[in-house]
Coordinates of C-alpha atoms and ligand atoms in Angstrom, one line a residue:
M1 CA 64.3 115.0 136.5
S2 CA 67.1 116.5 134.4
P3 CA 69.8 117.7 136.7
E4 CA 70.1 121.5 136.2
P5 CA 72.3 123.0 138.9
E6 CA 72.8 126.7 138.8
Q7 CA 75.4 127.8 136.3
N8 CA 78.8 127.1 137.8
S9 CA 81.8 129.3 137.1
T10 CA 85.1 127.4 137.4
S11 CA 87.0 130.4 138.5
V12 CA 85.0 131.0 141.7
P13 CA 85.0 128.3 144.4
D14 CA 81.5 127.2 145.4
V15 CA 82.6 127.7 149.0
S16 CA 85.4 129.8 150.3
L17 CA 86.4 130.2 154.0
R18 CA 89.2 132.5 155.1
G19 CA 90.4 132.7 158.7
V20 CA 87.0 131.6 160.0
T21 CA 86.7 131.4 163.7
K22 CA 83.8 130.7 166.0
R23 CA 83.8 130.9 169.8
F24 CA 81.2 129.7 172.3
G25 CA 82.0 131.7 175.4
Q26 CA 85.7 131.1 176.0
F27 CA 85.7 128.0 173.9
E28 CA 87.1 128.2 170.4
A29 CA 85.0 125.7 168.3
V30 CA 86.5 126.8 165.0
A31 CA 90.0 128.2 165.1
G32 CA 90.9 130.0 161.9
I33 CA 89.9 127.8 159.0
D34 CA 90.8 128.4 155.3
L35 CA 89.1 126.2 152.8
D36 CA 88.2 126.4 149.1
V37 CA 85.7 124.0 147.5
A38 CA 85.6 123.8 143.7
P39 CA 82.3 123.3 142.0
G40 CA 81.0 119.7 141.7
Q41 CA 83.3 118.4 144.5
F42 CA 82.3 115.9 147.1
V43 CA 84.1 117.2 150.2
T44 CA 84.0 115.6 153.6
L45 CA 84.8 117.3 156.9
L46 CA 86.2 114.4 159.0
G47 CA 87.1 114.4 162.6
P48 CA 86.2 113.2 166.1
S49 CA 83.2 114.4 168.0
G50 CA 83.5 118.0 169.1
C51 CA 86.2 119.0 166.5
G52 CA 84.0 121.7 164.9
K53 CA 82.7 120.0 161.8
T54 CA 79.0 120.8 162.4
T55 CA 79.8 124.4 163.4
T56 CA 81.8 124.8 160.2
L57 CA 78.9 123.4 158.2
R58 CA 76.4 125.6 159.9
I59 CA 78.5 128.7 159.3
I60 CA 78.6 127.8 155.6
G61 CA 74.9 127.3 155.6
G62 CA 74.2 130.7 157.2
F63 CA 72.8 129.2 160.4
E64 CA 75.7 130.5 162.5
W65 CA 77.8 133.7 162.5
A66 CA 81.5 133.4 162.3
D67 CA 83.2 135.6 164.9
S68 CA 85.9 136.5 162.4
G69 CA 87.0 135.6 158.9
R70 CA 85.3 135.6 155.5
V71 CA 82.6 133.1 154.3
E72 CA 81.5 133.0 150.7
V73 CA 79.3 130.7 148.8
A74 CA 79.3 131.1 145.0
G75 CA 81.3 134.3 145.4
E76 CA 78.7 135.9 147.7
P77 CA 79.2 136.7 151.4
V78 CA 77.2 134.5 153.8
R79 CA 75.4 136.0 156.7
G80 CA 74.8 134.1 159.9
D81 CA 71.2 135.0 160.5
E82 CA 69.5 133.4 157.5
P83 CA 70.0 130.2 155.5
G84 CA 72.1 131.0 152.4
R85 CA 70.3 131.1 149.1
H86 CA 72.7 128.8 147.4
T87 CA 72.8 126.1 150.1
R88 CA 70.4 123.5 151.5
M89 CA 71.1 121.3 154.5
V90 CA 70.3 117.6 155.2
F91 CA 70.4 116.6 158.9
Q92 CA 71.0 113.3 160.6
N93 CA 67.5 113.3 162.2
Y94 CA 65.9 114.0 158.7
A95 CA 63.9 117.0 160.1
L96 CA 60.8 116.2 158.0
F97 CA 57.4 117.8 158.7
P98 CA 55.6 114.9 160.4
H99 CA 52.1 116.1 159.5
M100 CA 52.9 116.4 155.8
T101 CA 53.0 113.6 153.2
V102 CA 56.2 112.8 151.4
E103 CA 55.0 114.8 148.5
G104 CA 54.1 117.7 150.7
N105 CA 57.5 117.7 152.4
V106 CA 59.3 117.6 149.0
A107 CA 57.1 120.3 147.5
F108 CA 57.4 122.6 150.6
G109 CA 60.4 124.7 149.4
L110 CA 59.0 125.1 145.9
R111 CA 55.7 126.3 147.4
M112 CA 57.5 128.8 149.6
D113 CA 59.3 130.0 146.4
K114 CA 55.8 130.4 144.9
L115 CA 56.5 128.4 141.8
P116 CA 53.5 127.6 139.5
K117 CA 51.6 124.5 140.6
A118 CA 52.2 122.6 137.4
E119 CA 56.0 123.2 137.7
I120 CA 56.0 122.1 141.3
K121 CA 54.2 118.8 140.3
T122 CA 56.6 118.1 137.5
K123 CA 59.7 118.7 139.7
V124 CA 58.4 116.8 142.7
D125 CA 57.3 113.8 140.5
A126 CA 60.7 113.7 138.9
I127 CA 62.7 113.8 142.1
L128 CA 60.5 111.3 143.8
K129 CA 61.1 109.0 140.8
N130 CA 64.8 109.7 140.9
L131 CA 65.0 108.6 144.5
G132 CA 62.7 105.6 144.2
L133 CA 60.0 107.3 146.3
T134 CA 57.1 107.4 143.8
D135 CA 55.1 104.7 145.6
H136 CA 55.5 106.4 148.9
A137 CA 54.4 109.9 147.8
S138 CA 51.2 109.9 149.9
K139 CA 52.7 108.4 153.0
F140 CA 53.6 110.4 156.1
P141 CA 57.2 110.3 157.5
G142 CA 56.2 108.1 160.4
Q143 CA 55.2 105.4 158.0
L144 CA 58.6 105.2 156.4
S145 CA 61.9 103.4 157.3
G146 CA 64.9 105.5 158.3
G147 CA 66.5 105.0 154.9
Q148 CA 63.3 106.1 153.2
Q149 CA 63.0 109.2 155.4
Q150 CA 66.5 110.2 154.6
R151 CA 65.7 109.8 150.9
V152 CA 62.8 112.2 151.4
A153 CA 65.0 114.7 153.1
L154 CA 67.5 114.5 150.2
A155 CA 64.7 114.9 147.7
R156 CA 63.4 117.9 149.6
A157 CA 66.8 119.5 149.5
L158 CA 67.7 118.5 145.9
V159 CA 64.4 119.5 144.3
T160 CA 65.3 123.2 144.9
Q161 CA 68.5 122.7 142.9
P162 CA 70.9 124.3 145.4
R163 CA 74.4 125.0 144.3
V164 CA 75.8 123.4 147.4
L165 CA 74.3 120.6 149.5
L166 CA 75.4 120.5 153.2
L167 CA 75.0 117.1 154.8
D168 CA 75.4 116.7 158.6
E169 CA 76.0 113.0 159.4
P170 CA 73.0 112.1 157.2
L171 CA 73.4 108.4 157.6
G172 CA 74.3 108.4 161.3
A173 CA 70.9 107.0 162.4
L174 CA 70.9 104.1 159.9
D175 CA 72.1 100.5 160.5
L176 CA 75.3 99.4 158.9
K177 CA 73.8 97.7 155.9
M178 CA 71.5 100.6 155.0
R179 CA 74.3 103.1 155.6
K180 CA 76.5 101.3 153.0
R181 CA 73.6 101.2 150.5
M182 CA 72.8 104.9 151.1
Q183 CA 76.5 105.8 150.6
G184 CA 76.3 104.3 147.1
E185 CA 73.1 106.2 146.4
L186 CA 74.6 109.5 147.7
K187 CA 77.6 109.2 145.5
A188 CA 75.5 108.5 142.5
L189 CA 73.2 111.4 143.3
Q190 CA 76.1 113.7 143.6
R191 CA 77.5 112.6 140.3
D192 CA 74.1 112.8 138.5
F193 CA 73.2 116.2 139.8
G194 CA 76.8 117.6 139.5
I195 CA 76.4 119.8 142.5
T196 CA 78.8 120.3 145.4
F197 CA 78.4 118.2 148.5
I198 CA 79.9 119.1 151.8
Y199 CA 79.5 116.2 154.1
V200 CA 80.2 115.8 157.8
T201 CA 81.1 112.5 159.4
H202 CA 83.3 111.1 162.1
D203 CA 83.5 107.8 160.2
Q204 CA 86.7 107.5 158.3
E205 CA 85.6 104.6 156.1
E206 CA 82.5 106.5 155.0
A207 CA 84.7 109.6 154.2
M208 CA 87.1 107.4 152.2
N209 CA 84.2 105.8 150.3
L210 CA 82.4 109.0 149.4
S211 CA 84.8 111.8 149.0
D212 CA 86.9 113.5 146.3
T213 CA 88.5 115.5 149.0
I214 CA 88.7 114.9 152.8
V215 CA 89.3 117.7 155.2
V216 CA 90.6 116.2 158.5
M217 CA 89.8 118.4 161.5
E218 CA 91.0 118.3 165.1
K219 CA 90.2 120.8 167.8
G220 CA 88.7 123.4 165.5
R221 CA 91.6 123.3 163.0
I222 CA 92.2 121.7 159.7
E223 CA 95.0 119.1 160.0
Q224 CA 95.1 118.1 156.4
I225 CA 93.2 118.4 153.1
G226 CA 93.7 115.8 150.4
T227 CA 92.2 113.0 148.4
P228 CA 91.4 109.8 150.4
E229 CA 94.6 108.2 149.0
E230 CA 96.8 111.2 149.9
I231 CA 95.4 111.3 153.4
Y232 CA 95.9 107.6 153.9
R233 CA 99.3 107.2 152.2
R234 CA 100.8 110.6 153.1
P235 CA 99.3 111.7 156.4
A236 CA 100.7 115.0 157.4
S237 CA 100.8 114.2 161.1
P238 CA 100.6 111.3 163.6
Y239 CA 97.1 112.4 164.4
V240 CA 96.0 112.0 160.8
A241 CA 97.9 108.7 160.4
N242 CA 96.1 107.3 163.3
F243 CA 92.6 108.8 162.7
V244 CA 92.4 107.7 159.1
G245 CA 92.9 103.9 159.2
E246 CA 94.9 102.0 161.8
T247 CA 98.6 102.5 162.0
N248 CA 101.6 101.7 164.2
L249 CA 103.2 104.8 165.5
L250 CA 106.7 104.5 166.9
P251 CA 108.6 107.3 168.6
G252 CA 111.9 107.9 166.7
K253 CA 115.0 110.1 166.7
V254 CA 116.9 111.5 163.7
T255 CA 120.5 110.3 163.6
G256 CA 123.1 110.6 160.9
L257 CA 121.5 113.5 159.1
A258 CA 123.3 114.1 155.7
G259 CA 121.4 116.4 153.3
E260 CA 118.1 114.9 152.5
T261 CA 118.8 111.5 154.0
A262 CA 119.1 110.3 157.6
S263 CA 118.6 107.3 159.8
I264 CA 115.7 107.1 162.2
S265 CA 116.3 105.2 165.4
T266 CA 113.3 103.5 166.9
S267 CA 112.6 100.8 169.5
I268 CA 112.4 98.1 166.8
G269 CA 115.4 99.2 164.7
V270 CA 117.2 101.9 162.8
F271 CA 115.8 102.8 159.4
P272 CA 117.1 104.9 156.5
T273 CA 114.8 107.7 155.5
H274 CA 114.8 110.9 153.4
G275 CA 112.7 114.0 153.1
A276 CA 112.3 117.3 155.0
L277 CA 113.9 116.3 158.3
T278 CA 114.5 119.0 160.8
S279 CA 117.8 118.3 162.6
E280 CA 120.0 115.7 164.2
N281 CA 118.4 114.2 167.3
A282 CA 115.0 115.7 166.4
E283 CA 112.1 113.6 167.7
V284 CA 109.9 112.2 165.0
A285 CA 107.1 109.6 164.7
V286 CA 107.4 106.6 162.4
S287 CA 104.2 105.3 161.0
I288 CA 103.8 101.8 159.4
R289 CA 100.4 100.4 158.4
P290 CA 99.5 97.0 159.8
E291 CA 98.9 95.6 156.3
N292 CA 102.4 96.6 155.3
I293 CA 104.0 94.3 157.8
Q294 CA 104.5 90.8 156.5
I295 CA 105.0 87.7 158.6
A296 CA 106.8 84.4 158.2
P297 CA 106.7 82.1 156.3
S298 CA 105.8 84.4 153.4
L299 CA 108.6 86.9 153.8
S300 CA 110.2 88.0 150.5
S301 CA 114.0 88.3 150.5
D302 CA 114.1 92.1 150.0
L303 CA 112.5 92.9 153.4
R304 CA 114.0 94.3 156.5
R305 CA 113.3 91.8 159.2
G306 CA 112.6 91.6 162.9
N307 CA 111.4 89.1 165.5
G308 CA 108.5 89.3 168.0
L309 CA 106.2 87.2 170.2
V310 CA 102.5 86.8 169.3
H311 CA 100.7 88.7 172.0
S312 CA 97.1 88.3 170.6
K313 CA 95.4 87.0 167.5
A314 CA 91.9 87.7 166.2
F315 CA 90.3 86.3 163.1
L316 CA 88.3 89.1 161.5
G317 CA 87.0 87.4 158.3
A318 CA 89.0 88.9 155.4
F319 CA 92.1 89.2 157.5
T320 CA 93.7 88.2 160.9
R321 CA 94.9 90.9 163.3
I322 CA 97.9 90.1 165.4
E323 CA 99.6 92.1 168.1
L324 CA 103.3 91.3 168.1
D325 CA 105.4 92.1 171.1
V326 CA 108.8 93.3 169.8
N327 CA 111.0 93.8 172.9
G328 CA 108.1 95.5 174.7
T329 CA 106.9 97.5 171.6
M330 CA 103.5 96.4 170.4
L331 CA 103.1 96.1 166.6
I332 CA 99.8 95.5 165.0
V333 CA 99.9 93.3 162.0
S334 CA 97.1 92.7 159.6
T335 CA 97.5 89.6 157.3
P336 CA 95.1 87.9 154.9
G337 CA 93.4 84.6 155.8
T338 CA 93.8 82.3 158.9
L339 CA 97.1 81.5 160.6
D340 CA 98.4 78.5 162.4
I341 CA 100.1 80.3 165.3
A342 CA 99.4 80.5 169.0
I343 CA 99.7 83.2 171.6
G344 CA 103.4 83.3 172.8
D345 CA 104.8 81.9 169.6
P346 CA 107.9 83.6 168.2
L347 CA 107.2 85.2 164.8
E348 CA 109.5 86.7 162.3
F349 CA 108.2 89.8 160.5
G350 CA 109.4 92.1 157.8
W351 CA 108.7 95.4 156.0
R352 CA 109.9 97.5 153.1
D353 CA 111.5 100.7 154.1
E354 CA 109.4 102.6 151.6
D355 CA 106.3 101.7 153.6
L356 CA 107.6 103.5 156.6
L357 CA 106.6 107.1 156.9
C358 CA 108.6 109.5 159.0
L359 CA 106.3 112.2 160.4
P360 CA 108.0 115.3 161.6
A361 CA 106.5 115.5 165.1
A362 CA 107.1 113.9 168.4
L363 CA 104.3 111.7 169.6
T364 CA 102.2 112.8 172.5
P365 CA 102.0 110.3 175.4
K366 CA 98.4 109.5 174.2
E367 CA 99.5 108.6 170.7
E368 CA 102.4 106.5 172.0
S369 CA 100.0 104.4 174.0
L370 CA 97.8 103.7 171.0
Ligands
ATP1 P1 79.9 116.0 166.6 O1 80.4 115.0 165.6 O2 79.8 115.4 168.0 O3 78.6 116.7 166.2 P2 81.4 118.2 165.7 O4 82.8 118.0 165.2 O5 80.4 118.4 164.7 O6 81.0 117.1 166.7 P3 80.6 120.8 166.8 O7 79.1 120.3 166.9 O8 80.9 121.7 165.7 O9 81.5 119.5 166.7 O10 81.0 121.4 168.1 C1 82.3 121.8 168.4 C2 82.4 122.3 169.8 O11 81.6 123.4 170.0 C3 81.9 121.2 170.8 O12 82.8 121.2 171.9 C4 80.5 121.7 171.2 O13 80.2 121.3 172.5 C5 80.7 123.2 171.1 N1 79.4 123.8 170.7 C6 78.8 123.7 169.5 N2 77.7 124.4 169.5 C7 77.6 125.1 170.7 C8 76.7 126.0 171.2 N3 75.6 126.4 170.5 N4 77.0 126.5 172.4 C9 78.1 126.1 173.1 N5 79.0 125.2 172.6 C10 78.8 124.7 171.4

């Protein structure tokens, strides 16, 4: 099938949300969201269970009314009482018609649109071929594996050539191996078809693997929007730093503020830093990724150093994860390969100051105990 998405205009975002809120009774599930998605982007809504990802997706798809705010797809307002004409949705549980064959499921939307029979056949054959389903065309969903069923659901959505495909944890029901394989297929499909994907997951690795842009959500709000690299390297808050990848978060205090530079005092030392710091004595959070902490004997001379005791050690294949007790502060260290150290051993460690990130927010007690 030759991918022919609807004509995209670069000036109009495919999806635009302004001040979108949604309440269920007293509970605010979506709390004033602004988001623009450019045509052809793979955008992922990432966050823990209950943060409002699915509700946001359902609002974009026209399955749910927003209580306030503006929702547009392809420049047209979206109503909450009928599926939008530019969007199609793919669900975690596939939602296939069990009494229809694969071919029947995929052709369903085109039949509803009353396309000529010959055109339906051409389109269905092409998309089944594209998704490697030709040999399964006459099977029923119950005769297929989870991965195959999800491919049918994708084929059924893509065959109608929507402008925006909405995917709600579509790989959530698959085992790890199949999930990885389907991630590759999804990315390739999105590239081939050139349409916008808005994807919902709570799995940060999946989000990093698939997305051009990640939207990190928490309690109905957007915490940060950025590329996977921006989100990982420059998290906007302790919450994002901790949710996307593992990190060490240390409570710190600004001391010696002079213009753009200052020192940050923490339980494991005092560090120079620069950037938009608020004021002397302001409470901040210092983040350092486990892979950015080096340990003896391979410490280069330019590192700032400290000493700790090995609290735990776990060999995880590609790397070893160590918990280091530094005067009562627990530091997680991730280092390649195996190590000849025992629990209780003293261990020197080091880091580069540029790998420390000073986040302008005090840690909550929950974050401190992570
Ligand atoms: P998950 O990954 O678990 O699906 P999510 O981030 O997609 O989580 P939503 O499904 O959007 O979260 O739900 C956000 C919040 O709104 C949750 O606390 C949920 O219980 C609540 N909620 C969602 N739909 C309804 C509803 N129809 N009625 C009442 N509360 C709802």
